């Protein structure tokens, strides 16, 4: 794989060169409208004379396998030879020049496949159509008498064949079709198969270039230190004290809240930064603590001001009339993304041009940020995407580090400057998973049936902090993921799994100065814990089996029920569990996929938890690469279980306390359970894969802990709780 970022000049030169092959693109709405001259076609597919097929991928690769899945879809419709597939990133600047032909460059919300499957496949199908037309024209035959397979066109009556590379240049002169017919799943030969990933070799041999690896001729390096309290400002720094240190080029203020040292190497910059005397004004938030934040959240649990996200019937009256009322309070702490690759960006600025090399989940957003800071016309700025050493939402629209890189580069015109955050900066200056608490009340009648449910969420709103324009009359609809109505809106992708006659789900918005952001799974994570653990509490109060209790509420949710029953059957729910062990269930609909998990755990007489096994089932509608889906499920469980066991960011004197992996650890291999993944695509829709299953691992384990010990865990992380019965 080569990561090639084509400029407009390079693109035209490539497609115009004699024998260069075919470059074809399809607009997201289906290009068709009659094509501009071939040299100006928006390229998804490039075919070289040697039959190499290069697929241009607009989405970002951060380990989830999106590039392979998207390439599979193009290759399927193109009917090319998978062994000759490679890929490259286009740039968002080129996308802008071409009227956004590549569509949305953002990668998040599990949209990599489900958000682009149609137009990506259309690109492959249109390219195949043009190749066949070119071959038929050369032979003087009807294109309808030709077939394609593995990069070869065959004229069926005569048996004549041509390779794609032999007709690619001629095909480039053909008019793209106005419409194409996509293959149905029963015709798939590459999609739906566990094809090998396209980026494995480079990762194994070390040739994969991440932002942290990038080196450009004449490049300088910068280390940065920001005010420890978000919202605070930089007061003074003693520049003269470090200017003479080895390799130091300059010391500069970055915005109003940071200072950076620029040096020949990053380590030189970091050592000088450590020696730099800096004074901060921590501002009005310097007295905020975890305790004050918790008090604010507690107040919201019973406050009158709340946004209603889902309601039917009269939950409050039904609760008053219930035979038994069950009440529980849960909490979910701040979480850090903590990717292995800290935030970084490389920028080169001159008075007439700015280029940024950056691992980003939102290349167009990064481009907008670079344009704003560079102070140059948009056409003179571009962003060159690099693969990410972890993203998890931190690099999705939060471009603080890119802005800083351009600011610093402007002090060194004509020289590229790579800004690399230290691990401590990365941990202390994130956009964290929002902190929330929940108070749940459920009413049960004399027959053990759930008659009413009230879920009050108290906590932060990501939209209120990061994208206030997306609020709806002050309400953040994203807060209600997985407890929302199953409607046709985007929020319906995260609909509730149960029917309750009298239901009220509301949100008391309580924001603090700690910046919230997208964190793999977003609000799905805590909401599924709240709902699924409370469902177990309700089942216990009703004297009913947790699976049977859920079944009674899922008659109108057959896909949710199907994945739930699958994991229960696979783990042997109806069979006796070994002594000292317990099993727990969880289910949800998230990112338009249906997922469930069943965990089996034990707790020894010292309170040590062992997670023996988790069976997971996912129905994403269509499965482009089943092996990658299995890997995504396993990886998401590592992420979710690490948060459940260890993950917690606390606040003292307005600042985040945890600064490295010694205080914010990940899951250890010895802690990881055996995971069995069942991929069960039912067809008819496209669901996400990377984020949905993260939500069911933790509640399944928490419910299994109760089954094993009789102890309810309602506050995370587990490391702060006693598991002894």
XYZ file of C-alpha atoms in Angstrom:
725
model
C 0.000 0.000 0.000
C 1.201 3.483 -0.837
C -0.328 6.470 0.856
C -0.332 8.971 -2.000
C -1.896 12.368 -1.621
C -2.544 13.634 -5.121
C -2.620 17.288 -5.991
C -4.877 18.410 -8.810
C -1.829 18.723 -11.095
C -0.653 15.218 -10.221
C -4.136 13.800 -10.692
C -4.551 15.304 -14.162
C -1.052 14.308 -15.178
C -1.663 10.749 -14.070
C -4.928 10.326 -15.917
C -3.678 12.102 -19.031
C -0.415 10.233 -19.420
C -0.228 7.787 -22.308
C -0.937 4.302 -21.072
C -1.697 5.571 -17.581
C -4.888 3.601 -17.411
C -8.366 4.368 -16.152
C -9.459 6.723 -13.433
C -13.154 6.859 -12.678
C -15.237 8.458 -10.016
C -18.885 8.529 -9.059
C -20.519 11.303 -7.088
C -22.194 10.245 -3.859
C -25.591 10.805 -5.446
C -24.478 8.651 -8.458
C -22.293 10.618 -10.748
C -23.797 9.928 -13.891
C -24.709 13.354 -14.933
C -22.726 13.488 -17.841
C -19.283 13.501 -17.260
C -16.763 16.191 -17.489
C -13.754 15.402 -19.692
C -12.044 12.210 -18.593
C -9.092 14.044 -17.067
C -11.517 15.739 -14.681
C -13.467 12.649 -13.580
C -13.612 12.283 -9.814
C -11.545 9.197 -9.212
C -12.461 6.261 -6.999
C -10.717 3.698 -9.158
C -7.390 3.885 -11.005
C -6.299 0.966 -13.162
C -2.715 0.713 -14.367
C -1.535 -1.123 -17.496
C -0.253 -3.964 -15.292
C -3.817 -4.455 -13.959
C -3.042 -2.945 -10.562
C -6.220 -1.410 -9.203
C -5.836 1.527 -6.842
C -8.918 2.369 -4.820
C -9.092 5.850 -3.354
C -10.417 5.786 0.189
C -11.962 8.917 1.700
C -12.480 7.428 5.161
C -9.732 7.187 7.769
C -7.980 4.008 8.825
C -7.281 3.657 12.547
C -7.076 -0.095 12.895
C -10.739 -0.879 12.306
C -10.223 -2.196 8.756
C -12.323 0.354 6.894
C -9.934 0.593 3.975
C -10.147 -3.146 3.388
C -13.937 -3.202 3.653
C -14.379 -0.275 1.286
C -11.892 -1.769 -1.155
C -13.817 -5.053 -1.035
C -16.981 -3.256 -2.074
C -15.299 -1.517 -4.997
C -13.535 -4.722 -6.038
C -16.779 -6.686 -5.871
C -18.579 -4.428 -8.313
C -15.473 -3.966 -10.443
C -14.911 -7.726 -10.749
C -11.174 -7.241 -10.413
C -8.414 -9.458 -9.059
C -8.168 -8.937 -5.282
C -4.479 -9.810 -5.364
C -3.869 -6.676 -7.441
C -5.745 -4.236 -5.210
C -4.022 -1.353 -3.451
C -5.274 1.932 -2.004
C -4.495 5.564 -1.315
C -5.993 8.609 0.364
C -7.192 11.604 -1.636
C -6.955 14.995 0.074
C -9.865 17.088 1.346
C -8.556 20.055 -0.637
C -8.854 18.079 -3.839
C -12.305 16.972 -2.704
C -13.354 20.592 -2.316
C -12.049 21.465 -5.776
C -14.075 18.609 -7.232
C -17.339 19.568 -5.568
C -16.960 16.935 -2.827
C -17.044 14.022 -5.252
C -15.592 11.729 -2.572
C -18.385 12.712 -0.225
C -17.837 12.785 3.512
C -14.234 12.389 4.684
C -15.205 11.917 8.323
C -14.824 8.572 10.070
C -16.783 8.063 13.269
C -20.100 6.818 14.544
C -19.421 3.474 12.827
C -20.152 5.088 9.455
C -17.059 3.938 7.561
C -18.947 1.169 5.755
C -22.602 1.884 6.413
C -22.312 5.539 5.431
C -20.626 5.037 2.079
C -21.446 1.559 0.815
C -23.770 2.695 -1.942
C -21.719 5.268 -3.794
C -18.481 3.325 -3.308
C -20.041 0.278 -4.919
C -21.469 2.457 -7.682
C -17.941 3.638 -8.426
C -16.778 0.077 -8.973
C -19.819 -0.837 -11.043
C -19.468 2.228 -13.280
C -15.790 1.462 -13.865
C -16.622 -2.108 -14.856
C -19.281 -0.856 -17.289
C -16.769 1.449 -18.994
C -14.117 -1.269 -19.212
C -16.586 -3.606 -20.886
C -17.670 -0.893 -23.309
C -14.038 -0.266 -24.240
C -13.389 -3.956 -24.865
C -16.595 -4.366 -26.881
C -15.680 -1.359 -29.028
C -12.241 -2.810 -29.759
C -13.777 -6.123 -30.755
C -16.712 -4.570 -32.604
C -19.213 -6.606 -30.590
C -22.200 -5.965 -28.348
C -21.179 -5.217 -24.764
C -24.090 -7.357 -23.566
C -22.229 -10.401 -24.889
C -19.249 -9.727 -22.622
C -18.585 -10.902 -19.071
C -16.028 -9.981 -16.448
C -14.182 -11.930 -13.781
C -11.005 -11.296 -11.791
C -9.902 -8.409 -13.985
C -10.514 -10.121 -17.310
C -13.184 -9.296 -19.913
C -14.431 -12.208 -22.003
C -16.481 -12.074 -25.198
C -18.628 -15.103 -24.520
C -19.494 -16.126 -28.111
C -15.886 -16.051 -29.371
C -13.951 -16.656 -26.189
C -11.740 -13.601 -26.767
C -10.295 -12.003 -23.637
C -8.731 -8.719 -22.611
C -7.230 -7.733 -19.301
C -8.457 -4.585 -17.573
C -5.031 -2.975 -17.911
C -5.120 -3.457 -21.693
C -8.286 -1.405 -22.129
C -8.009 0.979 -19.201
C -6.859 3.967 -21.254
C -9.641 3.473 -23.796
C -12.160 2.986 -21.013
C -11.189 6.354 -19.578
C -12.586 7.974 -22.729
C -15.979 6.329 -22.295
C -18.980 8.215 -20.934
C -19.905 7.041 -17.443
C -23.305 5.335 -17.287
C -26.294 7.289 -16.042
C -27.099 4.463 -13.654
C -25.731 1.114 -12.617
C -27.177 -2.075 -11.173
C -25.422 -3.298 -8.068
C -24.913 -6.956 -7.290
C -27.200 -8.710 -4.838
C -25.658 -10.588 -1.882
C -26.118 -13.949 -3.582
C -23.804 -12.726 -6.359
C -21.010 -11.576 -4.056
C -17.596 -13.171 -4.495
C -15.407 -10.724 -2.555
C -17.876 -9.012 -0.252
C -19.033 -11.176 2.618
C -15.715 -13.020 2.675
C -12.831 -12.770 5.196
C -10.432 -11.206 2.708
C -6.951 -10.379 4.055
C -6.427 -6.803 5.177
C -4.616 -4.459 2.836
C -2.487 -2.835 5.536
C -1.150 -5.865 7.402
C 2.249 -6.163 5.753
C 3.174 -2.518 6.338
C 2.237 -2.810 10.004
C 4.285 -5.976 10.409
C 7.424 -4.708 8.669
C 7.243 -1.235 10.227
C 6.869 0.671 6.963
C 3.424 2.025 7.884
C 3.761 5.785 8.402
C 1.758 7.290 11.251
C 1.806 10.949 12.177
C 4.332 10.241 14.915
C 6.658 8.638 12.326
C 6.525 11.344 9.697
C 9.795 12.967 8.731
C 10.145 15.682 6.107
C 13.329 17.339 4.847
C 14.370 20.241 7.040
C 11.706 19.425 9.620
C 11.704 20.998 13.065
C 9.974 19.539 16.108
C 7.807 21.176 18.744
C 6.733 20.173 22.255
C 3.874 21.988 23.945
C 2.620 22.682 27.442
C -0.921 23.916 28.074
C -2.601 25.439 31.108
C -3.471 22.469 33.349
C -6.998 23.792 33.926
C -9.213 23.914 30.876
C -10.290 27.513 30.368
C -7.171 28.883 32.057
C -4.608 31.084 30.342
C -0.875 31.561 29.940
C 0.560 34.435 31.996
C 4.345 34.486 31.472
C 7.261 32.236 30.545
C 11.010 32.755 30.940
C 12.121 32.311 27.347
C 15.692 33.434 27.948
C 16.308 30.589 30.413
C 16.133 27.864 27.731
C 17.085 29.569 24.466
C 20.677 28.398 24.764
C 19.841 24.756 25.370
C 20.945 22.208 22.719
C 18.912 22.304 19.506
C 16.447 24.959 20.660
C 15.279 27.201 17.800
C 12.539 29.254 19.454
C 10.067 29.437 22.319
C 6.609 30.732 21.397
C 3.223 31.342 22.941
C 0.508 29.278 21.271
C -2.843 30.984 21.540
C -3.652 32.284 25.004
C -3.241 29.047 26.939
C -0.072 27.277 25.811
C 3.656 27.632 25.199
C 5.796 25.563 22.821
C 9.499 24.983 22.368
C 10.721 24.457 18.799
C 13.931 22.481 18.380
C 15.821 20.281 15.963
C 14.521 17.126 17.679
C 11.451 16.500 19.776
C 13.473 15.325 22.764
C 15.469 18.543 22.731
C 12.195 20.481 22.636
C 10.753 18.421 25.476
C 13.814 18.817 27.726
C 13.793 22.566 27.206
C 10.072 22.694 27.869
C 10.550 20.827 31.133
C 13.122 23.421 32.169
C 10.955 26.372 31.127
C 9.526 28.462 33.954
C 5.847 29.094 33.191
C 3.118 30.876 35.102
C -0.572 30.225 34.544
C -3.839 31.876 35.421
C -5.986 28.839 36.177
C -9.131 30.941 36.060
C -12.565 30.468 37.529
C -12.539 26.664 37.366
C -9.483 26.182 39.596
C -11.628 25.100 42.546
C -13.631 22.425 40.698
C -13.177 18.863 41.937
C -14.676 15.438 41.399
C -16.603 15.987 44.623
C -18.175 19.246 43.403
C -19.029 17.661 40.057
C -20.669 14.687 41.805
C -22.737 17.042 43.957
C -23.943 18.815 40.827
C -24.926 15.504 39.212
C -26.711 14.333 42.359
C -28.810 17.493 42.321
C -29.818 16.778 38.736
C -31.173 13.328 39.584
C -34.265 14.800 41.224
C -34.398 18.283 39.677
C -37.549 19.546 37.979
C -35.751 20.871 34.901
C -35.238 18.025 32.454
C -35.493 17.439 28.724
C -37.804 14.570 27.769
C -36.220 12.252 25.235
C -38.682 9.365 25.195
C -42.119 9.053 26.769
C -45.377 7.197 26.456
C -48.246 6.583 28.848
C -48.003 8.093 32.329
C -44.914 6.702 34.026
C -45.168 8.719 37.240
C -48.790 7.771 37.944
C -48.119 4.134 37.060
C -45.211 4.102 39.492
C -47.465 5.409 42.260
C -49.927 2.573 41.579
C -47.364 -0.216 41.217
C -47.359 -3.180 43.579
C -43.607 -2.881 43.941
C -41.260 -0.035 43.024
C -37.564 -0.678 42.438
C -35.161 2.264 42.603
C -31.448 2.325 41.782
C -28.781 4.920 41.047
C -25.840 4.352 38.709
C -22.869 6.470 37.644
C -20.332 6.569 34.816
C -17.088 8.573 35.111
C -15.026 10.662 32.704
C -13.029 8.447 30.340
C -9.962 9.321 28.294
C -9.436 8.112 24.729
C -5.768 7.348 25.514
C -4.707 6.233 22.022
C -1.188 4.842 21.762
C -0.265 7.643 19.349
C -0.541 10.991 21.155
C -2.004 14.010 19.375
C 0.262 15.336 16.642
C 0.272 17.257 13.397
C 2.948 18.504 11.028
C 2.524 21.815 9.233
C 4.503 23.833 6.712
C 3.474 27.462 6.174
C 4.592 30.132 3.756
C 2.958 33.400 2.813
C 1.158 31.698 -0.071
C 0.777 28.032 0.906
C 0.056 25.805 3.921
C 0.160 22.012 4.051
C -0.713 19.860 7.043
C 0.108 16.183 7.517
C -2.164 14.766 10.165
C -3.762 11.587 11.531
C -7.385 12.715 11.592
C -10.864 11.224 11.664
C -12.279 14.349 10.049
C -10.034 15.529 7.245
C -12.461 18.186 6.038
C -12.847 19.552 9.559
C -9.079 19.544 9.927
C -8.824 21.420 6.631
C -11.275 24.059 7.829
C -9.259 24.515 11.019
C -6.006 24.813 9.068
C -7.525 27.383 6.702
C -8.759 29.515 9.602
C -5.371 29.588 11.313
C -3.234 29.820 8.172
C -4.937 33.033 7.072
C -4.679 31.972 3.440
C -7.222 31.346 0.666
C -8.821 27.922 0.983
C -7.403 26.761 -2.342
C -3.884 27.306 -1.002
C -4.294 25.009 1.993
C -4.544 21.232 2.113
C -4.417 18.365 4.583
C -2.613 15.110 3.853
C -4.133 12.259 5.820
C -2.010 9.717 7.618
C -3.184 6.504 9.228
C -4.065 6.866 12.881
C -2.397 5.166 15.809
C -5.787 5.124 17.515
C -8.646 7.586 17.326
C -11.711 6.446 19.278
C -13.373 9.822 18.586
C -10.605 12.081 19.921
C -9.478 12.938 16.391
C -13.042 13.408 15.086
C -13.670 17.117 14.767
C -11.515 18.173 17.724
C -8.703 19.950 15.925
C -6.954 21.783 18.755
C -3.611 20.124 18.007
C -3.867 20.933 14.288
C -4.542 24.583 15.020
C -1.550 24.638 17.335
C 0.696 23.049 14.698
C -0.225 25.702 12.124
C 0.249 28.512 14.663
C 3.724 27.212 15.454
C 4.617 26.653 11.782
C 3.751 30.282 11.029
C 6.695 31.290 13.214
C 9.035 29.237 10.997
C 8.004 30.063 7.397
C 9.097 27.538 4.811
C 10.118 24.812 7.263
C 7.859 21.921 8.266
C 7.273 21.694 12.008
C 5.980 18.556 13.683
C 4.058 19.179 16.888
C 3.899 16.156 19.161
C 2.041 16.176 22.464
C 3.603 14.323 25.371
C 1.602 11.529 26.969
C 0.873 13.829 29.897
C -0.512 16.562 27.648
C -2.585 13.981 25.812
C -4.077 12.690 29.040
C -4.751 16.092 30.620
C -6.170 17.928 27.607
C -8.612 15.565 25.964
C -12.279 15.741 25.097
C -13.497 13.173 27.587
C -16.339 10.727 27.673
C -19.071 12.754 29.453
C -19.643 12.139 33.129
C -23.227 11.146 34.014
C -25.377 9.609 36.707
C -28.758 7.927 36.406
C -31.688 7.309 38.700
C -34.034 4.544 37.614
C -37.431 3.588 38.980
C -39.455 0.618 37.824
C -42.957 -0.408 38.774
C -43.942 -4.083 38.958
C -47.459 -5.487 39.312
C -48.581 -8.479 41.365
C -47.833 -10.852 38.474
C -44.240 -9.713 38.160
C -44.794 -7.609 35.039
C -43.079 -4.295 34.408
C -45.755 -1.608 34.269
C -43.690 1.578 34.351
C -40.138 2.845 34.017
C -38.540 6.224 34.654
C -34.905 6.776 33.685
C -33.466 10.137 34.711
C -30.037 10.951 33.318
C -28.052 13.743 34.970
C -24.898 14.897 33.274
C -22.998 16.481 30.463
C -24.035 17.200 26.912
C -21.392 16.836 24.195
C -23.370 18.945 21.763
C -23.834 21.791 24.244
C -20.073 22.013 24.613
C -18.750 21.226 21.155
C -21.602 21.839 18.705
C -24.286 23.982 20.367
C -25.917 24.673 17.028
C -27.016 21.029 16.921
C -29.123 21.312 20.084
C -32.891 21.101 19.571
C -34.588 23.761 21.663
C -31.759 23.393 24.146
C -31.953 19.579 24.248
C -29.160 17.235 23.249
C -30.872 14.305 21.491
C -27.657 12.267 21.502
C -27.902 11.891 25.279
C -30.745 9.400 24.702
C -28.848 6.871 22.589
C -30.196 3.335 23.138
C -33.094 4.601 25.245
C -34.696 6.598 22.428
C -37.703 5.801 20.276
C -37.222 3.437 17.366
C -38.126 5.958 14.682
C -36.659 6.875 11.304
C -34.340 9.580 12.646
C -30.620 9.133 13.131
C -31.322 8.698 16.831
C -33.522 5.733 15.920
C -30.314 3.902 15.059
C -29.888 3.635 18.834
C -33.449 2.762 19.793
C -34.671 1.216 23.026
C -34.928 -2.587 23.056
C -38.100 -2.877 25.126
C -41.766 -1.942 25.082
C -42.944 -0.413 28.360
C -46.536 0.807 28.603
C -45.595 3.748 30.799
C -42.154 5.132 30.041
C -40.297 8.340 30.790
C -36.660 8.969 29.852
C -35.391 12.471 30.594
C -32.141 14.388 30.970
C -31.127 17.024 33.477
C -28.288 18.756 31.647
C -25.427 19.467 34.036
C -22.237 20.681 32.361
C -18.810 21.283 33.800
C -15.678 22.878 32.344
C -14.098 19.500 31.526
C -14.596 19.211 27.769
C -16.760 16.266 26.688
C -16.351 14.604 23.319
C -17.085 11.538 21.225
C -15.621 8.461 22.906
C -15.982 5.149 21.127
C -19.680 4.336 21.505
C -20.472 7.818 22.896
C -23.612 7.791 25.099
C -24.422 4.203 24.200
C -21.881 3.050 26.781
C -23.437 4.323 29.982
C -27.059 4.131 28.802
C -26.828 0.409 28.090
C -25.240 -0.171 31.496
C -28.041 1.783 33.144
C -30.792 0.014 31.228
C -29.435 -3.527 31.138
C -28.274 -3.676 34.748
C -31.584 -2.240 35.899
C -33.452 -4.809 33.806
C -31.655 -7.461 35.812
C -32.623 -5.696 39.039
C -36.259 -5.606 37.913
C -36.179 -9.286 36.962
C -34.801 -10.181 40.383
C -37.439 -8.069 42.134
C -40.139 -9.773 40.055
C -38.725 -13.223 40.848
C -38.199 -13.976 37.164
C -35.343 -15.263 35.036
C -33.467 -12.316 33.447
C -33.764 -13.772 29.933
C -37.444 -14.622 30.282
C -38.145 -11.196 31.793
C -36.537 -9.472 28.817
C -38.360 -11.690 26.340
C -41.687 -10.518 27.716
C -40.795 -6.929 26.784
C -39.298 -7.612 23.342
C -42.216 -8.928 21.308
C -41.925 -5.978 18.938
C -38.156 -6.173 18.752
C -37.427 -9.452 16.930
C -33.880 -8.598 15.838
C -32.896 -7.529 19.343
C -34.408 -10.728 20.679
C -32.666 -12.863 18.052
C -29.156 -11.781 19.069
C -30.049 -12.047 22.757
C -31.361 -15.583 22.442
C -28.368 -16.555 20.307
C -25.807 -15.636 22.967
C -27.906 -17.218 25.709
C -28.180 -20.473 23.791
C -24.493 -20.510 22.844
C -23.258 -20.070 26.412
C -25.777 -22.591 27.749
C -28.045 -20.248 29.687
C -30.493 -23.027 30.488
C -27.726 -25.308 31.743
C -26.365 -25.203 35.307
C -23.374 -22.930 35.767
C -20.236 -24.176 37.502
C -20.081 -23.556 41.226
C -18.884 -20.066 42.095
C -19.667 -18.694 38.671
C -22.437 -16.487 37.365
C -23.790 -15.476 33.967
C -25.138 -12.154 32.821
C -26.885 -10.790 29.726
C -27.067 -7.500 27.881
C -28.627 -6.398 24.587
C -29.007 -3.190 22.618
C -29.580 -1.626 19.247
C -26.793 0.815 18.458
C -25.502 2.423 15.266
C -28.289 0.553 13.470
C -26.919 -2.854 14.474
C -28.372 -5.342 16.931
C -25.916 -6.706 19.473
C -25.960 -8.850 22.592
C -23.513 -10.428 25.004
C -23.573 -13.118 27.655
C -20.704 -13.215 30.136
C -19.587 -15.917 32.543
C -17.477 -14.793 35.520
C -16.381 -15.780 38.991
C -15.212 -13.877 42.063
C -12.845 -15.598 44.498
C -12.875 -15.322 48.283
C -10.540 -12.320 48.075
C -12.851 -10.432 45.759
C -10.791 -10.967 42.621
C -12.838 -11.021 39.419
C -12.147 -13.523 36.645
C -13.990 -13.051 33.384
C -13.999 -16.520 31.879
C -15.899 -16.021 28.662
C -18.138 -13.638 26.772
C -20.264 -14.736 23.853
C -21.200 -11.880 21.541
C -23.679 -11.751 18.690
C -24.073 -8.962 16.179
C -26.497 -8.410 13.343
C -25.188 -5.536 11.181
C -27.550 -6.299 8.327
C -24.746 -7.075 5.885
C -21.283 -8.353 6.752
C -18.659 -7.144 4.281
C -15.746 -8.893 6.006
C -16.778 -11.286 8.821
C -13.231 -11.693 10.119
C -12.853 -7.950 10.556
C -16.180 -7.842 12.369
C -14.936 -10.480 14.809
C -11.774 -8.457 15.381
C -13.815 -5.321 15.941
C -16.000 -7.043 18.514
C -12.982 -8.354 20.397
C -11.258 -4.973 20.260
C -14.364 -3.161 21.430
C -14.583 -5.530 24.401
C -11.019 -4.633 25.375
C -11.990 -0.970 25.272
C -15.266 -1.373 27.153
C -13.955 -3.770 29.771
C -10.906 -1.596 30.422
C -13.257 1.296 31.147
C -15.383 -0.904 33.405
C -12.454 -2.236 35.409
C -9.988 0.650 35.492
C -11.077 3.683 33.495
C -11.674 6.861 35.443
C -10.529 10.458 35.112
C -10.855 12.469 38.296
C -10.581 16.216 38.861
C -8.629 18.130 41.483
C -8.135 21.902 41.572
C -9.835 22.092 38.189
C -7.365 19.761 36.427
C -7.436 16.138 35.337
C -5.447 14.051 37.818
C -4.484 11.043 35.666
C -1.473 11.828 33.477
C -0.205 8.501 32.161
C -0.945 4.805 31.899
C 0.223 4.153 35.449
C -2.924 5.886 36.724
C -5.124 5.257 33.681
C -4.333 1.656 32.721
C -5.731 -0.438 29.917
C -6.875 -4.032 30.166
C -4.087 -6.551 30.682
C -3.948 -9.711 28.627
C -4.366 -11.796 31.768
C -7.663 -9.993 32.471
C -9.157 -10.512 29.025
C -11.849 -13.202 28.770
C -12.250 -15.663 25.965
C -14.515 -14.044 23.373
C -16.697 -15.961 20.959
C -18.276 -13.808 18.278
C -21.315 -14.797 16.268
C -21.875 -12.686 13.148
C -25.460 -13.157 12.045
C -26.345 -10.676 9.249
C -30.049 -10.772 8.480
C -29.871 -8.459 5.440
C -32.010 -5.543 4.387
C -30.093 -2.792 6.195
C -26.574 -1.546 6.901
C -25.419 -1.287 10.491
C -22.200 -0.209 12.128
C -19.642 -2.551 13.615
C -16.871 -0.734 15.480
C -18.878 0.770 18.320
C -22.131 -1.123 19.046
C -20.705 -4.112 20.887
C -18.570 -2.032 23.244
C -21.775 -1.230 25.111
C -22.884 -4.777 25.974
C -19.649 -6.163 27.419
C -19.667 -4.203 30.689
C -23.333 -4.695 31.654
C -23.142 -8.408 30.821
C -20.171 -8.733 33.193
C -21.811 -6.598 35.884
C -24.938 -8.747 35.735
C -22.790 -11.877 35.882
C -21.041 -10.538 39.001
C -24.427 -10.219 40.683
C -25.375 -13.741 39.620
C -22.125 -15.066 41.102
C -22.037 -13.025 44.324
C -25.391 -11.329 44.913
C -23.530 -7.999 44.858
C -24.747 -5.125 42.652
C -22.091 -2.832 41.195
C -23.648 0.500 40.245
C -20.615 2.802 40.210
C -17.626 2.407 37.926
C -14.806 1.625 37.741
C -14.855 -1.758 39.457
C -11.382 -1.196 40.888
C -12.988 1.128 43.456
C -15.640 -1.404 44.489
C -15.605 -4.468 46.686
C -16.918 -7.546 44.903
C -17.270 -9.610 48.042
C -20.837 -10.645 48.739
